[in-house]
Tab-separated table of C-alpha atoms and ligand atoms in Angstrom:
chain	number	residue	atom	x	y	z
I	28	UNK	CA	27.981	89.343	15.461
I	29	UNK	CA	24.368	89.114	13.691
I	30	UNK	CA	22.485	85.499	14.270
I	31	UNK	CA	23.415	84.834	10.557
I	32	UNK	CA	27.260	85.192	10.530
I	33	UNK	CA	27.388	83.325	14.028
I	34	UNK	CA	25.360	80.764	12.145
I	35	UNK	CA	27.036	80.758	9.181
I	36	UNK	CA	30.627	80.421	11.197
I	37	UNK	CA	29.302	77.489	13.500
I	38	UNK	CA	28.338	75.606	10.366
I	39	UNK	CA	32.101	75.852	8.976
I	40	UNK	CA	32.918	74.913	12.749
I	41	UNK	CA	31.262	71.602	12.225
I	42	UNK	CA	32.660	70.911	8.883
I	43	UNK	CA	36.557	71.206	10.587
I	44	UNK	CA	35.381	68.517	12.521
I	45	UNK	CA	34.832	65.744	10.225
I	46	UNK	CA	35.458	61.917	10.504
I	47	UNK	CA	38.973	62.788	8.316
I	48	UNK	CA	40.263	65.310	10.103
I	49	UNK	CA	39.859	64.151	13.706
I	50	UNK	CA	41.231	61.010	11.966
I	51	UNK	CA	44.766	63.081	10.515
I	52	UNK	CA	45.043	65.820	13.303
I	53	UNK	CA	44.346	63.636	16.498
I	54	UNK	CA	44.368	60.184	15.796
I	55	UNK	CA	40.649	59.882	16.758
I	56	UNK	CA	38.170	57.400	15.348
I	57	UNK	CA	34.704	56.766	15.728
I	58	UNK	CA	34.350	55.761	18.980
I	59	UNK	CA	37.157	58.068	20.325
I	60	UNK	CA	35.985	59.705	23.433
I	61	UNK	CA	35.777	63.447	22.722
I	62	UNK	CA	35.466	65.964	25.332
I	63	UNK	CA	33.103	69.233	24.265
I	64	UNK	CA	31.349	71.979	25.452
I	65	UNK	CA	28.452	73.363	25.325
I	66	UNK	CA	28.131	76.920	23.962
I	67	UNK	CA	26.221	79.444	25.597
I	68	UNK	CA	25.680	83.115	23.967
I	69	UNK	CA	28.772	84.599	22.347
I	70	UNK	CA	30.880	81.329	22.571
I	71	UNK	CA	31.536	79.928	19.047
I	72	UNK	CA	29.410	76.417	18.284
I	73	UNK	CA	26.025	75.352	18.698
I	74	UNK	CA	24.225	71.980	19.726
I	75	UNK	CA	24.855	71.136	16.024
I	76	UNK	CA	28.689	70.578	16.244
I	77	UNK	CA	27.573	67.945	19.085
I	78	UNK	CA	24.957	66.263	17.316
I	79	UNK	CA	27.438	65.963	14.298
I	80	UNK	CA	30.393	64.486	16.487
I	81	UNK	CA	27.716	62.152	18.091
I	82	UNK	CA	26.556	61.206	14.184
I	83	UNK	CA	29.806	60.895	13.625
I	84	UNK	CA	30.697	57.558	16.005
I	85	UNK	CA	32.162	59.851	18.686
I	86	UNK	CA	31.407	59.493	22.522
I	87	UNK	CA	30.733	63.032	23.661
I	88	UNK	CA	31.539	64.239	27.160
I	89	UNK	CA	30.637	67.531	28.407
I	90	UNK	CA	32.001	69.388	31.667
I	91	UNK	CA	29.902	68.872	34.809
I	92	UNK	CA	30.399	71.761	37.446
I	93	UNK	CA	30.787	71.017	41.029
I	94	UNK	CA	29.320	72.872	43.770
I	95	UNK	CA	31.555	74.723	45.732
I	96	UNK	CA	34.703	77.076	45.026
I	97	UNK	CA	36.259	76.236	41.549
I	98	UNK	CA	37.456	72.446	41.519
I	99	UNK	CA	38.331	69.724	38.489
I	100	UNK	CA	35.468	69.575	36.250
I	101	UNK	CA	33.241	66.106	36.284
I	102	UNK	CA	32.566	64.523	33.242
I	103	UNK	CA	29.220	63.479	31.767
I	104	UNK	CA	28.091	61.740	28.178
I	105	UNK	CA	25.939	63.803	25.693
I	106	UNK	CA	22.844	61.694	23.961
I	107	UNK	CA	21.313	64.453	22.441
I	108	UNK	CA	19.259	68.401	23.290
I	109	UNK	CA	17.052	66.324	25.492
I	110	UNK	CA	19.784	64.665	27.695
I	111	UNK	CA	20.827	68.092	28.851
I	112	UNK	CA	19.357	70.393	31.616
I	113	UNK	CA	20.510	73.990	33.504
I	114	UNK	CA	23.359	73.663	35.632
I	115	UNK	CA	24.938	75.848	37.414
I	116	UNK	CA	25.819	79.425	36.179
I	117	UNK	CA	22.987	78.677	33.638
I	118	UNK	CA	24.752	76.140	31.672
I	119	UNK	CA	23.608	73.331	29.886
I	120	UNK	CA	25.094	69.856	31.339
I	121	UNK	CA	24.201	66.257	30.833
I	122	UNK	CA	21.940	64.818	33.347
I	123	UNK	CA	23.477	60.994	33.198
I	124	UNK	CA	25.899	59.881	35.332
I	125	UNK	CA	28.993	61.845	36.502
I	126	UNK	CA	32.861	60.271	36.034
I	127	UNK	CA	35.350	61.531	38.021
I	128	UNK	CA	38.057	64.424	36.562
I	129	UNK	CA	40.522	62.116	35.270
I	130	UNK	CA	38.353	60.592	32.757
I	131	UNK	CA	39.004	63.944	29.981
I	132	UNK	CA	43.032	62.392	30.113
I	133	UNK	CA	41.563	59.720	28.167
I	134	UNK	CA	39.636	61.855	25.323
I	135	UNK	CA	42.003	62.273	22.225
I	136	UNK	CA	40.700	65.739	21.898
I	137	UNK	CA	39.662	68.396	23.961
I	138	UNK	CA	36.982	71.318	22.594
I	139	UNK	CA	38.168	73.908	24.910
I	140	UNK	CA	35.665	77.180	25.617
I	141	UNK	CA	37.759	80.342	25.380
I	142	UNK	CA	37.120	84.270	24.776
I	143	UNK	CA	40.647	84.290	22.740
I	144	UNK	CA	43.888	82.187	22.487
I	145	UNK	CA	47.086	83.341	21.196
I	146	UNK	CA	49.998	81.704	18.667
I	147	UNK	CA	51.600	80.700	21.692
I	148	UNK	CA	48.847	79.108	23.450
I	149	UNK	CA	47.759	80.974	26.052
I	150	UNK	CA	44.327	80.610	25.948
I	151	UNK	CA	41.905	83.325	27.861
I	152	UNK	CA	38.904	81.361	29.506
I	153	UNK	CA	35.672	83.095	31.709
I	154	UNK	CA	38.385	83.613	34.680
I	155	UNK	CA	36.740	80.663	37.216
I	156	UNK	CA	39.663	78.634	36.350
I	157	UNK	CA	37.374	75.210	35.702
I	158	UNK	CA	39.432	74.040	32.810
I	159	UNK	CA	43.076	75.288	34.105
I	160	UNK	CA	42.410	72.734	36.918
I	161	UNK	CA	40.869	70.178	34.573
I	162	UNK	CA	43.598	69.773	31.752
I	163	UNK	CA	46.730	70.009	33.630
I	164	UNK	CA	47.819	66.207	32.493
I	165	UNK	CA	46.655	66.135	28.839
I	166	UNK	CA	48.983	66.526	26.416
I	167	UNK	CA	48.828	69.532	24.528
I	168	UNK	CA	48.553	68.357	20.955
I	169	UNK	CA	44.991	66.949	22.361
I	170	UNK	CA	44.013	70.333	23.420
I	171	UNK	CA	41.397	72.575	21.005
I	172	UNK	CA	40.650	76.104	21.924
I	173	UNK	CA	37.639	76.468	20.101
I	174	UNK	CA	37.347	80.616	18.350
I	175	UNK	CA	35.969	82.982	15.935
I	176	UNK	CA	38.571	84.125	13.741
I	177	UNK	CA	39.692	87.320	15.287
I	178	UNK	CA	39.588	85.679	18.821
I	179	UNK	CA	43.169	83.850	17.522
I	180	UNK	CA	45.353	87.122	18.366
I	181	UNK	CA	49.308	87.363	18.279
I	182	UNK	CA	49.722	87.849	21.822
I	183	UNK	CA	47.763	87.423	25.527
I	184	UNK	CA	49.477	87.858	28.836
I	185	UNK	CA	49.935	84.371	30.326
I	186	UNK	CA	48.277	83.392	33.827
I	187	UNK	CA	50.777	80.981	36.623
I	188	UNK	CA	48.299	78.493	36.199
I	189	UNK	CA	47.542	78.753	32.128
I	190	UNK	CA	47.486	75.121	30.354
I	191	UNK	CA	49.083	75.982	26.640
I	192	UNK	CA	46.751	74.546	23.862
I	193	UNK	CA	47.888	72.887	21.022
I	194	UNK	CA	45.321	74.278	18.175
I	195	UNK	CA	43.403	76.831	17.432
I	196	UNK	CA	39.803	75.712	15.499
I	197	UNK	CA	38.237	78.359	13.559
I	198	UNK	CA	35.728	78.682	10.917
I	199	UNK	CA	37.846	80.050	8.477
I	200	UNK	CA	41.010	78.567	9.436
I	201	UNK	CA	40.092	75.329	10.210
I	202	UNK	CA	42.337	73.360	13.127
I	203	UNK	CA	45.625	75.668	13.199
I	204	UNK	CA	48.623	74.377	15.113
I	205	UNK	CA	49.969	76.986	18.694
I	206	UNK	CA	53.091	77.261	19.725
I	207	UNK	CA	55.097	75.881	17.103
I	208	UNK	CA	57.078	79.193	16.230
V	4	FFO	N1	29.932	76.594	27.686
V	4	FFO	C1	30.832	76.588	28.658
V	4	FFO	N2	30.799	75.635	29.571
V	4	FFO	C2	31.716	75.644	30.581
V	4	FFO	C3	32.699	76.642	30.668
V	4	FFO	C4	32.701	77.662	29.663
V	4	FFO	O1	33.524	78.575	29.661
V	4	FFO	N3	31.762	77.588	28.696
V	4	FFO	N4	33.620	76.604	31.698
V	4	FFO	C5	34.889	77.183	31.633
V	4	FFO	O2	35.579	77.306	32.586
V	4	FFO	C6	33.252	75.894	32.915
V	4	FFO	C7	32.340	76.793	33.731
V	4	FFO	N5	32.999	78.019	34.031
V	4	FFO	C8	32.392	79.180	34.407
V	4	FFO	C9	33.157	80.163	34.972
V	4	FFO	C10	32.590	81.338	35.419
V	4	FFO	C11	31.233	81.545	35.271
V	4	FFO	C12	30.561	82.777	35.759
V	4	FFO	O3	29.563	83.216	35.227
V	4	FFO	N6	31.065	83.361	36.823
V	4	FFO	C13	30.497	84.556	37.411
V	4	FFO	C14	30.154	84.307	38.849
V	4	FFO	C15	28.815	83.675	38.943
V	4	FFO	C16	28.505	83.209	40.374
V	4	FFO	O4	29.411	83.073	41.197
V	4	FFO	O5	27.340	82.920	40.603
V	4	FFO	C17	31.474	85.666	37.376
V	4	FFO	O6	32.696	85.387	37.366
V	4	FFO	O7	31.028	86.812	37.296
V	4	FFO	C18	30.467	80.572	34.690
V	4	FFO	C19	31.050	79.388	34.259
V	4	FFO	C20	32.599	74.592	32.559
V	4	FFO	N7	31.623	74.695	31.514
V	5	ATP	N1	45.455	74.481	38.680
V	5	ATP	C1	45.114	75.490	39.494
V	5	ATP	N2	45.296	75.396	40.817
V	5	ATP	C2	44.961	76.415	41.625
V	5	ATP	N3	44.428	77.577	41.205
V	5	ATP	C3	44.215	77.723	39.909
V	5	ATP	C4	44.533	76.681	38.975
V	5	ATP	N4	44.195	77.100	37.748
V	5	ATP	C5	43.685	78.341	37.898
V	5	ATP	N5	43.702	78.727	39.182
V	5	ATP	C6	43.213	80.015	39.706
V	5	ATP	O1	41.907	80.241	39.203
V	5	ATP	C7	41.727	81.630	38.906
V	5	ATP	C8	41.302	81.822	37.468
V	5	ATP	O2	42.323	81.378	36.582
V	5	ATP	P1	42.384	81.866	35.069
V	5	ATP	O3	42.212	83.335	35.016
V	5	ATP	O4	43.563	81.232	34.435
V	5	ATP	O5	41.033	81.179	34.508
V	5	ATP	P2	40.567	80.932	33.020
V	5	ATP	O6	41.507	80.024	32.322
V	5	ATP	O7	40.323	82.253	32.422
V	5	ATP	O8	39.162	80.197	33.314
V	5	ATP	P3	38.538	78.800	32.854
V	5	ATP	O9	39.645	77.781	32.863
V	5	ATP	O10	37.481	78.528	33.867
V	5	ATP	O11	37.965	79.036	31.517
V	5	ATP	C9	43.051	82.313	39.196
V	5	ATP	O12	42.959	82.898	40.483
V	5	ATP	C10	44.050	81.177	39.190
V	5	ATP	O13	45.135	81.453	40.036
């Protein structure tokens, strides 16, 4: 994908997530904690779609790794490109104040990383198993695997441990509802 179609999909990325529809689809209003991501090379979004949910009232929080083998993600608020430094793996986490793993069952949405996710569900992640151990108690109507278009495929082989998402975001598509077939 050139620079310019990745840009020009990330912008319709942060359109989908306007005040109204996080309003209709999830019941979230400014002020609504909203748990994000944020997206390194290929993944789809950019800093933008965090500075727009932060413009937009919403209280960002972004994964914190752990050291050690794969555990429950921490939790840490975004304020902005400057709050954020290199974690581990090379990503880009908040440097505030940790909260403990529980705190995402209390975001009314989820922004979920993933290489692909299928009608079902099944959602294929980078294989660490971070978020699998992370959003076992959400509900899945809260849950937003976040893709390029042809990354929503009919079918994916489903892991033991795989947490089903409820939607699909897209650029084209907008928020599309999993698993209701
Ligand atoms: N932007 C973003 N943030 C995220 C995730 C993500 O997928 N995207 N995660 C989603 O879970 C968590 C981090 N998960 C990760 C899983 C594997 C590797 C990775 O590169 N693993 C290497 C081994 C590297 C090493 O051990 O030093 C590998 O498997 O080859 C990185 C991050 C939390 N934050
Ligand atoms: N809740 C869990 N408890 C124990 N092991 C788990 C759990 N979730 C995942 N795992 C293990 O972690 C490894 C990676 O899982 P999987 O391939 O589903 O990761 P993923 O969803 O692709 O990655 P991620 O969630 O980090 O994006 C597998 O060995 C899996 O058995």
């Amino acid at each position: 994908m050139s620079d310019q179609v990745k840009d020009d999909a990330d912008h319709r990325l942060v359109i989908s997530l306007a005040k109204i529809d996080l309003h209709d689809h999830f019941s979230a209003s400014p002020g609504a904690d909203v748990a994000a991501y944020v997206p390194v090379g290929a993944e789809p979004g950019s800093l933008v779609m965090l500075d727009a949910l932060v413009g937009n009232g919403y209280e960002v929080l972004l994964p914190v790794v752990v050291p050690g083998p794969p555990a429950p993600l921490r939790w840490a608020r975004y304020s902005g490109p400057e709050s954020l430094t290199t974690g581990r793996f090379g990503l880009l986490e908040p440097t505030g104040p940790t909260q403990p793993p529980s705190t995402v069952d209390d975001a009314e949405l989820i922004l979920v990383p993933a290489l692909a996710v299928d009608r079902q569900g099944v959602r294929l992640g980078r294989g660490a198993g971070y978020y699998d151990r992370s959003i076992a108690g959400v509900p899945r109507n809260r849950l937003v695997a976040v893709v390029y278009d042809e990354e929503l495929v009919d079918v994916l082989p489903a892991g033991e441990f795989d947490v089903a998402m409820g939607w699909a975001l897209t650029p084209t598509a907008g928020f599309t509802r999993l698993g209701t077939t």
